[in-house]
mmCIF file of C-alpha atoms in Angstrom:
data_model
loop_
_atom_site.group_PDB
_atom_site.id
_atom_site.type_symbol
_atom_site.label_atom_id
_atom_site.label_comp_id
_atom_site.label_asym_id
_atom_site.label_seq_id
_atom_site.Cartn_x
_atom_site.Cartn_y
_atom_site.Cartn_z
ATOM 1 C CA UNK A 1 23.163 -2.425 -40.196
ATOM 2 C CA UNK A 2 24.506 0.011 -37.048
ATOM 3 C CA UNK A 3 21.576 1.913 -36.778
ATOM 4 C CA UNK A 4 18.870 -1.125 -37.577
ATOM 5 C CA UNK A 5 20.662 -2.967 -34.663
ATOM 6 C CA UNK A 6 20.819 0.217 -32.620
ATOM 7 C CA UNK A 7 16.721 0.547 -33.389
ATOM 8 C CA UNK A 8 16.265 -3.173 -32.402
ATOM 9 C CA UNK A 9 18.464 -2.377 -28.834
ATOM 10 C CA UNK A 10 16.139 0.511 -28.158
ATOM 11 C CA UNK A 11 12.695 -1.150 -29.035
ATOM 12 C CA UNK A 12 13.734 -4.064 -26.899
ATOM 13 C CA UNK A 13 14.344 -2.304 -24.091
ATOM 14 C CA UNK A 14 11.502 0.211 -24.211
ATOM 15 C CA UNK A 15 9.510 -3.189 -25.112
ATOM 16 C CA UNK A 16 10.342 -4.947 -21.813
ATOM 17 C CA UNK A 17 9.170 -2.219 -19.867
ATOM 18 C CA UNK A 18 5.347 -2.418 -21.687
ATOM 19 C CA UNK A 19 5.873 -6.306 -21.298
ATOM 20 C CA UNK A 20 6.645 -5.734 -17.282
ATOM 21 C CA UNK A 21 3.270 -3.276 -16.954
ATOM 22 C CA UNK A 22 1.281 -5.186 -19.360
ATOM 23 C CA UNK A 23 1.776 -8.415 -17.165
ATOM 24 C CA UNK A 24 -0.075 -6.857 -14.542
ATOM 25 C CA UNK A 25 -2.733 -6.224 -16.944
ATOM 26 C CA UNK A 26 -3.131 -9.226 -17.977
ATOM 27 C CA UNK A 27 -3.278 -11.046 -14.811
ATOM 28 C CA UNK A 28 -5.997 -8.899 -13.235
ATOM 29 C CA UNK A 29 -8.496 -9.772 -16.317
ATOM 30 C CA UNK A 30 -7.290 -13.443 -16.440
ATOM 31 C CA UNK A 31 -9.117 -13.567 -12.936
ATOM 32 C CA UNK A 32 -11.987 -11.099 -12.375
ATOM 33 C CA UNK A 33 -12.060 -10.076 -15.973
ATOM 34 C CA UNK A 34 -12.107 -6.432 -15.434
ATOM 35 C CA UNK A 35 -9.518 -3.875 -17.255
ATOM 36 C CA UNK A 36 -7.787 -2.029 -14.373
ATOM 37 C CA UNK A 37 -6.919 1.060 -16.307
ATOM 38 C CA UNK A 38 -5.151 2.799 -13.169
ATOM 39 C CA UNK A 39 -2.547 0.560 -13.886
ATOM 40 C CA UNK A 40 -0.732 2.776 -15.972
ATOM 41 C CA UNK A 41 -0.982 5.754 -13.549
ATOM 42 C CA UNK A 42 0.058 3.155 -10.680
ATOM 43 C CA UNK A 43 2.878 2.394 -12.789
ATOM 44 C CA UNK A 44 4.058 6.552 -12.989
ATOM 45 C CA UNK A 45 3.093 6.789 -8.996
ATOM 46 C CA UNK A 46 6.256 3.336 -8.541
ATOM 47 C CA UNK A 47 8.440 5.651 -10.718
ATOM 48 C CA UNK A 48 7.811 8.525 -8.762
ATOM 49 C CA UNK A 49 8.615 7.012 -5.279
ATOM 50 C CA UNK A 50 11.986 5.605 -7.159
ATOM 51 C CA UNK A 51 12.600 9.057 -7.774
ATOM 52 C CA UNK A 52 12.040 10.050 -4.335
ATOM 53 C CA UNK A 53 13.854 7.007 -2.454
ATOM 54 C CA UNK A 54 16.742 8.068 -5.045
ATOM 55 C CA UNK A 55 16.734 11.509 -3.741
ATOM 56 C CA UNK A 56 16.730 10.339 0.052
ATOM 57 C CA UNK A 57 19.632 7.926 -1.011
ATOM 58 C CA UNK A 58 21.656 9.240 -3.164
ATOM 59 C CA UNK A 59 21.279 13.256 -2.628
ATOM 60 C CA UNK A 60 20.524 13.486 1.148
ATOM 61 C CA UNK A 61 22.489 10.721 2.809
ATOM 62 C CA UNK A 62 25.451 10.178 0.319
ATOM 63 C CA UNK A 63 25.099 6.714 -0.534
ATOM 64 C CA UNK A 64 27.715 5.707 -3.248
ATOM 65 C CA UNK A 65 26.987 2.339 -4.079
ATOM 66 C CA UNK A 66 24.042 2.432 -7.733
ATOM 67 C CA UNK A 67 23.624 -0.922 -7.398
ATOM 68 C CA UNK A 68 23.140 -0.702 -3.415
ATOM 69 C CA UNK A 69 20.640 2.186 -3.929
ATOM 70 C CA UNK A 70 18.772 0.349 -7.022
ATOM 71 C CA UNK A 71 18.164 -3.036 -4.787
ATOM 72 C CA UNK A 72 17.044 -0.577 -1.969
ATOM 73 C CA UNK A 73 14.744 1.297 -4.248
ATOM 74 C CA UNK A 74 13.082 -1.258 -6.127
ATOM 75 C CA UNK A 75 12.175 -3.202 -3.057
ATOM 76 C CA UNK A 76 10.794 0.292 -1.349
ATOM 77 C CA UNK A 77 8.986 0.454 -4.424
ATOM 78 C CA UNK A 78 7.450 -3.149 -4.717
ATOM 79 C CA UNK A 79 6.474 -2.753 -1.173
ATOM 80 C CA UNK A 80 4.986 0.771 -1.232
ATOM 81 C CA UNK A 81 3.062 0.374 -4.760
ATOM 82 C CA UNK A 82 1.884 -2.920 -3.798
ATOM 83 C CA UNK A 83 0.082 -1.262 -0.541
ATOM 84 C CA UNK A 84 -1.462 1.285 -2.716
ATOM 85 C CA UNK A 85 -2.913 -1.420 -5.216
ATOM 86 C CA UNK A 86 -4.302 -3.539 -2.651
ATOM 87 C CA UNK A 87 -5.893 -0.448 -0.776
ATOM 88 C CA UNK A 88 -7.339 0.541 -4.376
ATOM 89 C CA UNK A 89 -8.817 -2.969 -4.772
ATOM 90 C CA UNK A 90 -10.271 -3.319 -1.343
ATOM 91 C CA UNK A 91 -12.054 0.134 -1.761
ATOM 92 C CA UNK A 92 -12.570 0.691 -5.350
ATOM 93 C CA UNK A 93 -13.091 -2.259 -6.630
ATOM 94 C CA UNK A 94 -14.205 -5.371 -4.428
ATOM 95 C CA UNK A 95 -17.496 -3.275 -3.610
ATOM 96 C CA UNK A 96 -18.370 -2.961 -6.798
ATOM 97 C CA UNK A 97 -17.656 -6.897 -7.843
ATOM 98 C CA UNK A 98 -20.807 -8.290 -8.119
ATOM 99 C CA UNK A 99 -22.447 -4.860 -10.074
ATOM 100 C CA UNK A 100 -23.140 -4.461 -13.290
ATOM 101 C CA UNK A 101 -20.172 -4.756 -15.722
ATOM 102 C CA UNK A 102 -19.981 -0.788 -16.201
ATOM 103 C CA UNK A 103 -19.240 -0.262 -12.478
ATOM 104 C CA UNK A 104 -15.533 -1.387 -12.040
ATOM 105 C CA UNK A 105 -14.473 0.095 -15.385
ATOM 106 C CA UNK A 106 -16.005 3.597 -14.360
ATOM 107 C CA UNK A 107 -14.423 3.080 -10.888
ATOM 108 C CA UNK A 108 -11.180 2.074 -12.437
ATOM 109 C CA UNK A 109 -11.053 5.363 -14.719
ATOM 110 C CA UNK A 110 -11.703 7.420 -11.472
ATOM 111 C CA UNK A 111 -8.924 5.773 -9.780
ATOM 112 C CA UNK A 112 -6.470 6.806 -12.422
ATOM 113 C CA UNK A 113 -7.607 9.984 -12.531
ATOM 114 C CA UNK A 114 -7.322 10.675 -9.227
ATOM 115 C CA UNK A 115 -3.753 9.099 -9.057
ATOM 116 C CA UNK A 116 -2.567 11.710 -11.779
ATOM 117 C CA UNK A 117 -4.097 14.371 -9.878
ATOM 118 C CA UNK A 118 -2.729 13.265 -6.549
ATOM 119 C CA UNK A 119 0.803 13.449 -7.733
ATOM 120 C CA UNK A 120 0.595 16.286 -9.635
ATOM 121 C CA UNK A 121 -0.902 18.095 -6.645
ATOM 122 C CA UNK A 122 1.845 16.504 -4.309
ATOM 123 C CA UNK A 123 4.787 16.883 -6.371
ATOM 124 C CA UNK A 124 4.130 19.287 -8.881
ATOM 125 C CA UNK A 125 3.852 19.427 -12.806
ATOM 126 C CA UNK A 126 7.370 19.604 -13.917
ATOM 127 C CA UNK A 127 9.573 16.651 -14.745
ATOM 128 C CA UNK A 128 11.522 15.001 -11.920
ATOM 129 C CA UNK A 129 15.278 14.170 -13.214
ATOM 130 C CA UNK A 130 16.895 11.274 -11.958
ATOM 131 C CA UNK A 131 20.204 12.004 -9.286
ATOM 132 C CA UNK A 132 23.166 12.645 -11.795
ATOM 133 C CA UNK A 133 25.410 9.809 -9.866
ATOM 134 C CA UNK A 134 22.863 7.474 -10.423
ATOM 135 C CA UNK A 135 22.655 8.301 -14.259
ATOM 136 C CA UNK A 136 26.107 9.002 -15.120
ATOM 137 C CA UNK A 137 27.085 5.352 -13.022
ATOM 138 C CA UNK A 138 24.483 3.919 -15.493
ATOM 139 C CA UNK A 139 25.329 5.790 -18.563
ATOM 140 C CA UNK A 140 28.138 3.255 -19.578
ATOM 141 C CA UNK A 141 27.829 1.927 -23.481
ATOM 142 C CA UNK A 142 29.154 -0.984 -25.068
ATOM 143 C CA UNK A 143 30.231 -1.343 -28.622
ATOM 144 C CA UNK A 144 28.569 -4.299 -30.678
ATOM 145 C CA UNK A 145 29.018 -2.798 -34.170
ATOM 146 C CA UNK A 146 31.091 -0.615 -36.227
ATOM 147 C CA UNK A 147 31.053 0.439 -40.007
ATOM 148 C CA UNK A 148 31.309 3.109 -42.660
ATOM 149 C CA UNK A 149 29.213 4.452 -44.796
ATOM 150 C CA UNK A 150 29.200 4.568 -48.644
ATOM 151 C CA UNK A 151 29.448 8.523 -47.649
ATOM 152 C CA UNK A 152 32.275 8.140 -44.924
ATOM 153 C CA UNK A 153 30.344 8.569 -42.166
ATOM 154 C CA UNK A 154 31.514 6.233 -39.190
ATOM 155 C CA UNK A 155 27.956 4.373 -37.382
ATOM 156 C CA UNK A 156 28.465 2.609 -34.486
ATOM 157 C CA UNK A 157 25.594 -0.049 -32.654
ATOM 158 C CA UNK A 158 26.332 -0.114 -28.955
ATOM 159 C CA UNK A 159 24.361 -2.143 -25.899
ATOM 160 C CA UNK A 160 24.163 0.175 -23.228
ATOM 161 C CA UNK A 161 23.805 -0.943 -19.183
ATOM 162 C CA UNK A 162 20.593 0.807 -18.809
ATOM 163 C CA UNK A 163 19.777 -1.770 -21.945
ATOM 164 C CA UNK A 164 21.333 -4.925 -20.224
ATOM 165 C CA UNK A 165 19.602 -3.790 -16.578
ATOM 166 C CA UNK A 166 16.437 -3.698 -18.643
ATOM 167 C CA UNK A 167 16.708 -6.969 -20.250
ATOM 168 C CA UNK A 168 17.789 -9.204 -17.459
ATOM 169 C CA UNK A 169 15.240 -7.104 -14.897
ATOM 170 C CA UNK A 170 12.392 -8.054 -17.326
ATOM 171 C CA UNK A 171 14.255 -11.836 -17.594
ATOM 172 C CA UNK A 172 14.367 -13.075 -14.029
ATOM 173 C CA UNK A 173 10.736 -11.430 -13.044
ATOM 174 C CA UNK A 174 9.063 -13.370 -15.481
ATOM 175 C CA UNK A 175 10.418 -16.549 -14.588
ATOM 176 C CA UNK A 176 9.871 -16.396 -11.115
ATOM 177 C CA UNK A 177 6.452 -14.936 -11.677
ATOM 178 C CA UNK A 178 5.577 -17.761 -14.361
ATOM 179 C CA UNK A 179 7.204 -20.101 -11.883
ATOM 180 C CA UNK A 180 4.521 -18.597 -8.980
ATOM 181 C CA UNK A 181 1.818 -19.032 -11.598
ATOM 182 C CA UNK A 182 2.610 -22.400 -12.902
ATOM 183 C CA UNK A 183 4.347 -24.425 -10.262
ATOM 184 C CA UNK A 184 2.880 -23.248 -6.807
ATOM 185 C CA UNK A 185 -0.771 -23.337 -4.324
ATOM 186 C CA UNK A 186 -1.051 -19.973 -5.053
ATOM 187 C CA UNK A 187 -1.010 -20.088 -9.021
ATOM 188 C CA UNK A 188 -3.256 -22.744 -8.621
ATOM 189 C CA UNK A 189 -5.698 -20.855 -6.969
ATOM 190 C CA UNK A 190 -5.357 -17.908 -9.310
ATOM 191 C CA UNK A 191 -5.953 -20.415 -11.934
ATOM 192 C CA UNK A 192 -9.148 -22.104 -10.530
ATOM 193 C CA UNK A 193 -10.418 -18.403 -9.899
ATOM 194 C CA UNK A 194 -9.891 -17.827 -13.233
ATOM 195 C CA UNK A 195 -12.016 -20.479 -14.685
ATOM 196 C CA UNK A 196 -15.139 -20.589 -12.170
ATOM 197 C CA UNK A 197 -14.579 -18.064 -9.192
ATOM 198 C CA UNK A 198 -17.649 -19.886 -7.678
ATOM 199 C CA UNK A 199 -16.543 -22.852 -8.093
ATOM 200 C CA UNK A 200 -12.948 -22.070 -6.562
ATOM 201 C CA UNK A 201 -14.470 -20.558 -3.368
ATOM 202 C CA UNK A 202 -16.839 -23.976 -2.705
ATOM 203 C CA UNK A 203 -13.405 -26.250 -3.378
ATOM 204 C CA UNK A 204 -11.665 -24.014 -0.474
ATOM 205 C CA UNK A 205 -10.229 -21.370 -2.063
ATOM 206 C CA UNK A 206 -10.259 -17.938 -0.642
ATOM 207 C CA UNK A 207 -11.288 -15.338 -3.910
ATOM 208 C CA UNK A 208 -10.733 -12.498 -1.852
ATOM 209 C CA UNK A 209 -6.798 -13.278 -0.930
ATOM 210 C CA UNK A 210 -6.159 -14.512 -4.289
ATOM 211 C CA UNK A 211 -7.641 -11.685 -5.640
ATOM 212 C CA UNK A 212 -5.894 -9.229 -3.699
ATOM 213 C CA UNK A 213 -2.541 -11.027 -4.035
ATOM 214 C CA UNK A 214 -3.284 -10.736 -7.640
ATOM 215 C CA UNK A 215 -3.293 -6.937 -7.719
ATOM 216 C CA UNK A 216 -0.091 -6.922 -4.907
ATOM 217 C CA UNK A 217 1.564 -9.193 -7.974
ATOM 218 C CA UNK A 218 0.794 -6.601 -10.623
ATOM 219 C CA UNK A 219 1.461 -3.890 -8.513
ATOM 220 C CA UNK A 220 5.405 -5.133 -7.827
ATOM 221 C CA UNK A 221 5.749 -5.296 -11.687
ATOM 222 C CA UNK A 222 4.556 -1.857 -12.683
ATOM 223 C CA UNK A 223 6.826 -0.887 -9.285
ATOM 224 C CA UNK A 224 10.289 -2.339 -11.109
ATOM 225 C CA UNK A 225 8.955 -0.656 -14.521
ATOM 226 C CA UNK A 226 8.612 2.513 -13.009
ATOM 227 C CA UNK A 227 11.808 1.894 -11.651
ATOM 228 C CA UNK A 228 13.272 1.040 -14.977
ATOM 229 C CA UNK A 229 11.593 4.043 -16.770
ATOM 230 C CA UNK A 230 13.267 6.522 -14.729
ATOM 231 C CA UNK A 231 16.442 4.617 -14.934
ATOM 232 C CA UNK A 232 16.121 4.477 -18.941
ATOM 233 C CA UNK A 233 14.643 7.978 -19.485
ATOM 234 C CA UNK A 234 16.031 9.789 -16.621
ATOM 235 C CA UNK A 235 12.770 11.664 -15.268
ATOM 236 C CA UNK A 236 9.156 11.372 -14.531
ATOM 237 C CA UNK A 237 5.810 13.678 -14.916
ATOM 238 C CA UNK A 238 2.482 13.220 -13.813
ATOM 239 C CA UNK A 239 1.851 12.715 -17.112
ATOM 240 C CA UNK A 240 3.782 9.291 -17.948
ATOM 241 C CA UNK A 241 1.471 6.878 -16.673
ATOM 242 C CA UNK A 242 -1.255 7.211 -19.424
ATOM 243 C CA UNK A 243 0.732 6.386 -22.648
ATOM 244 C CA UNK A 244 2.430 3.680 -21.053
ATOM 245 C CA UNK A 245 -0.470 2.427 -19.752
ATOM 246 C CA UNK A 246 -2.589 1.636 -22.907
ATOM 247 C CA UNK A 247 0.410 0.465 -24.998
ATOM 248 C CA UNK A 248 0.603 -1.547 -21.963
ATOM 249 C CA UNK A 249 -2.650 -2.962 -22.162
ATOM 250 C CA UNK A 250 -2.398 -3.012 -26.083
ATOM 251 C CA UNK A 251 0.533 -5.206 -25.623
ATOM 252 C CA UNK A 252 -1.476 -7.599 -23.444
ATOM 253 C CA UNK A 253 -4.079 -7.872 -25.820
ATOM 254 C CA UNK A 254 -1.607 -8.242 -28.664
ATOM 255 C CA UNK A 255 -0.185 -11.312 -27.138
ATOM 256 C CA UNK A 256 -2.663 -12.876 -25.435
ATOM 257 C CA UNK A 257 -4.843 -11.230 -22.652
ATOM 258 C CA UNK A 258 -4.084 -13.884 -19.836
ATOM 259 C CA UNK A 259 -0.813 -15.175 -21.014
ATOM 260 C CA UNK A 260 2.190 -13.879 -19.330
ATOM 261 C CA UNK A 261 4.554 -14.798 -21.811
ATOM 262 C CA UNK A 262 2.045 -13.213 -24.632
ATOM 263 C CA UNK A 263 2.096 -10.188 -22.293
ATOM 264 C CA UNK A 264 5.712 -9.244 -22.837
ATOM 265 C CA UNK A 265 6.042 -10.912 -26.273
ATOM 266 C CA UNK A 266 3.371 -8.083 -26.946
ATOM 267 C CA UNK A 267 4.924 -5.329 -25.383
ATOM 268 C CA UNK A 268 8.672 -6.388 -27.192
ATOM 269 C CA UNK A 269 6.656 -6.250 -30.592
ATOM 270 C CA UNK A 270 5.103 -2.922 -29.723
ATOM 271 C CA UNK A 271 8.539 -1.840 -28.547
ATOM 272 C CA UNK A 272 10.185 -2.844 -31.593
ATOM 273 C CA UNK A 273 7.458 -1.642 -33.900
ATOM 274 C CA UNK A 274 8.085 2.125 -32.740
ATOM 275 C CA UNK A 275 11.216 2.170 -32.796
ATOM 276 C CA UNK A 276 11.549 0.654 -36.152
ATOM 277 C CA UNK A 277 9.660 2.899 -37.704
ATOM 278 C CA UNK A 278 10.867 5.888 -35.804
ATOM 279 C CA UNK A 279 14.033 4.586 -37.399
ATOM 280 C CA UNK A 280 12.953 3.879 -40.944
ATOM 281 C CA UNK A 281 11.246 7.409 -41.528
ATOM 282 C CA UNK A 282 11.971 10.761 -40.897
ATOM 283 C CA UNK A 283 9.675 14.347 -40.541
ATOM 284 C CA UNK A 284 6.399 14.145 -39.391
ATOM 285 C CA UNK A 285 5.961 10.358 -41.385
ATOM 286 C CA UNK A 286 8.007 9.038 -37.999
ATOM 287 C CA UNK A 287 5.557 10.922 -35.822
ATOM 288 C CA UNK A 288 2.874 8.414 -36.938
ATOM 289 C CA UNK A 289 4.483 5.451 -34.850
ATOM 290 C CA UNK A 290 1.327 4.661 -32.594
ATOM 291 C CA UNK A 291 -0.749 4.777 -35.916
ATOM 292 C CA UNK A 292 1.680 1.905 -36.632
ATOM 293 C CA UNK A 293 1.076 0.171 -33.747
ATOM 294 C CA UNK A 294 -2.424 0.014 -33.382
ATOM 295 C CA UNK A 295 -2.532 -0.686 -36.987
ATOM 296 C CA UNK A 296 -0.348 -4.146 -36.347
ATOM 297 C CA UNK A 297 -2.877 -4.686 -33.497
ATOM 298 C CA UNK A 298 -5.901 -4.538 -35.560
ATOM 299 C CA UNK A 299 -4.610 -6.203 -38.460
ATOM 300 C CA UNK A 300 -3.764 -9.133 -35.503
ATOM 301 C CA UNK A 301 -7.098 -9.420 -34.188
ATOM 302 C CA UNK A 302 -8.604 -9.662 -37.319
ATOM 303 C CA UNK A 303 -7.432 -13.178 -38.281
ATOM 304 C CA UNK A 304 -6.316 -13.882 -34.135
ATOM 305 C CA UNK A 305 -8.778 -12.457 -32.299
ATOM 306 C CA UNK A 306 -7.349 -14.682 -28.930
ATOM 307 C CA UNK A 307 -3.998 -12.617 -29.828
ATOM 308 C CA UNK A 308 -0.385 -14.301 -30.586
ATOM 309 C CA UNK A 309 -0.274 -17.014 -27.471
ATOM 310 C CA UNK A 310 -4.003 -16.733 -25.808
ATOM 311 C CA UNK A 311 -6.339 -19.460 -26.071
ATOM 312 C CA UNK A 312 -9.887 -18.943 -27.993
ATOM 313 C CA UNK A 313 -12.679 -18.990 -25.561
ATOM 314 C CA UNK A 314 -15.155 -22.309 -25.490
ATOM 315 C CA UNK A 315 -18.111 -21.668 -25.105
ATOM 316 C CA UNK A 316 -20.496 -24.225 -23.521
ATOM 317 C CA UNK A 317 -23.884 -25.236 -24.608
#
């Protein structure tokens, strides 16, 4: 029971962070239904600049305070990623909106490409470690369960504050952002936009903004992920953003593409899925978690092709 709860703590919180990126996902294709695959490289450039701001912070000017420096860096990151994604929109992609279908997928494959490049270029190819104040302040663990084994062994279950930072990180940005979606002018634009983009712009609405506050929405999510990756993890590489990134978009697919709750319902089942099995088997068997995953995923689109919470597609005759 210790180490099944301990497996179900870890795929939870590794789960919230696909959720956070795959939201991002999501919304982009709910309203210009194109898969912006730099995502997951935007998502390793916001852990990056946490890693930097952290540095600045923490290393050069002595700031004490975690939870000072974590407020400080995740809005220098929200700010900062967003201004990249909206500069990659407005040049990458809104030229190439009313092209073939091919275009803004090829376009978005560059743009990741050339994210990975420009940061390994900038900031080399080695990991980046998180400050040790910042991780040892966060390292604190919190016992939930205790037992023995048949053998004698002691196994203990614990929640740790990286965990609950995860958890109620993941919490409060999806309400407000479903709140945003649901309950204000600009959701209902996004919404119209997603349904008949034509039709929205003769009713009054202004595609472009929406659009680009779209991507500037998704952009401040995969900034607090990043944020939350390096926090969990404790470094960054170049590398990071492409795994991430399509278990990300897996996730959004497994629970609904255009569904924000469905988003991070997918990524918590993805989460708990590899960690699970990671758990359950041992050797070169618990190597084979992503063959796991995408297995559940195909298996699910099989018999729910809309995914866990989307809605099937109408067509009209």
């Amino acid at each position: 029971m210790a180490e099944f709860l301990q497996q179900l703590i870890n795929g939870l919180a590794v789960g919230s962070l696909y959720g956070l990126i795959a939201v991002g996902y999501t919304m982009v294709f709910g309203i210009i239904g194109m898969v912006n695959f730099a995502h997951g490289d935007l998502f390793m450039l916001s852990a990056i600049i946490a890693f930097i701001c952290f540095v600045i912070l923490v290393t050069l000017l002595g700031l004490s305070s975690v939870v000072v420096a974590l407020l400080v860096v995740m809005a220098i990151g929200m700010v900062l990623t967003s201004i990249w994604n909206w500069a990659i929109e407005r040049i990458a992609y809104r030229p190439l909106r009313g092209s073939f279908r091919l275009a803004p997928l090829i376009s978005a494959i560059g743009v990741s490409m050339a994210l990975s490049n420009f940061v390994q270029v900038s900031q080399g190819a080695e990991s980046k470690a998180i400050p040790h104040a910042v991780d040892a302040a966060l390292s604190a663990k919190y016992q939930i369960w205790s037992e023995v084994t048949s053998d004698g062994r002691a196994m203990d279950a614990s929640l740790s504050l990286k965990a609950i930072l995860i958890f109620v990180t993941t919490a409060v940005l999806l309400a407000i952002f479903w709140y945003i979606v649901s309950r204000t002018s600009l959701g209902r634009a996004q919404r119209a936009c997603e349904q008949d983009r034509k039709m929205a712009a003769l009713l009054g609405v202004d595609v472009d903004r929406t659009i680009s506050i779209t991507f500037i929405m998704g952009a401040a999510l995969a900034a607090v992920a990043g944020l939350m990756f390096l926090v969990l993890y404790g470094s960054v590489n170049f590398r990071d953003g492409f795994v991430p990134g399509v278990k990300a978009f897996t996730a959004a697919v497994l629970g609904g593409i255009g569904s924000l709750p469905g988003a991070v319902l997918g990524g918590m089942l993805i989460g708990l899925i590899e960690k699970l099995w990671e758990g359950s088997f041992e050797g070169d068997v618990a190597a084979y978690r992503d063959v796991a995953v995408f297995s559940v995923l195909a298996i699910t689109l099989i018999f729910m092709p809309q995914g866990l919470l989307g809605r099937p597609e109408v067509e009209k005759v």
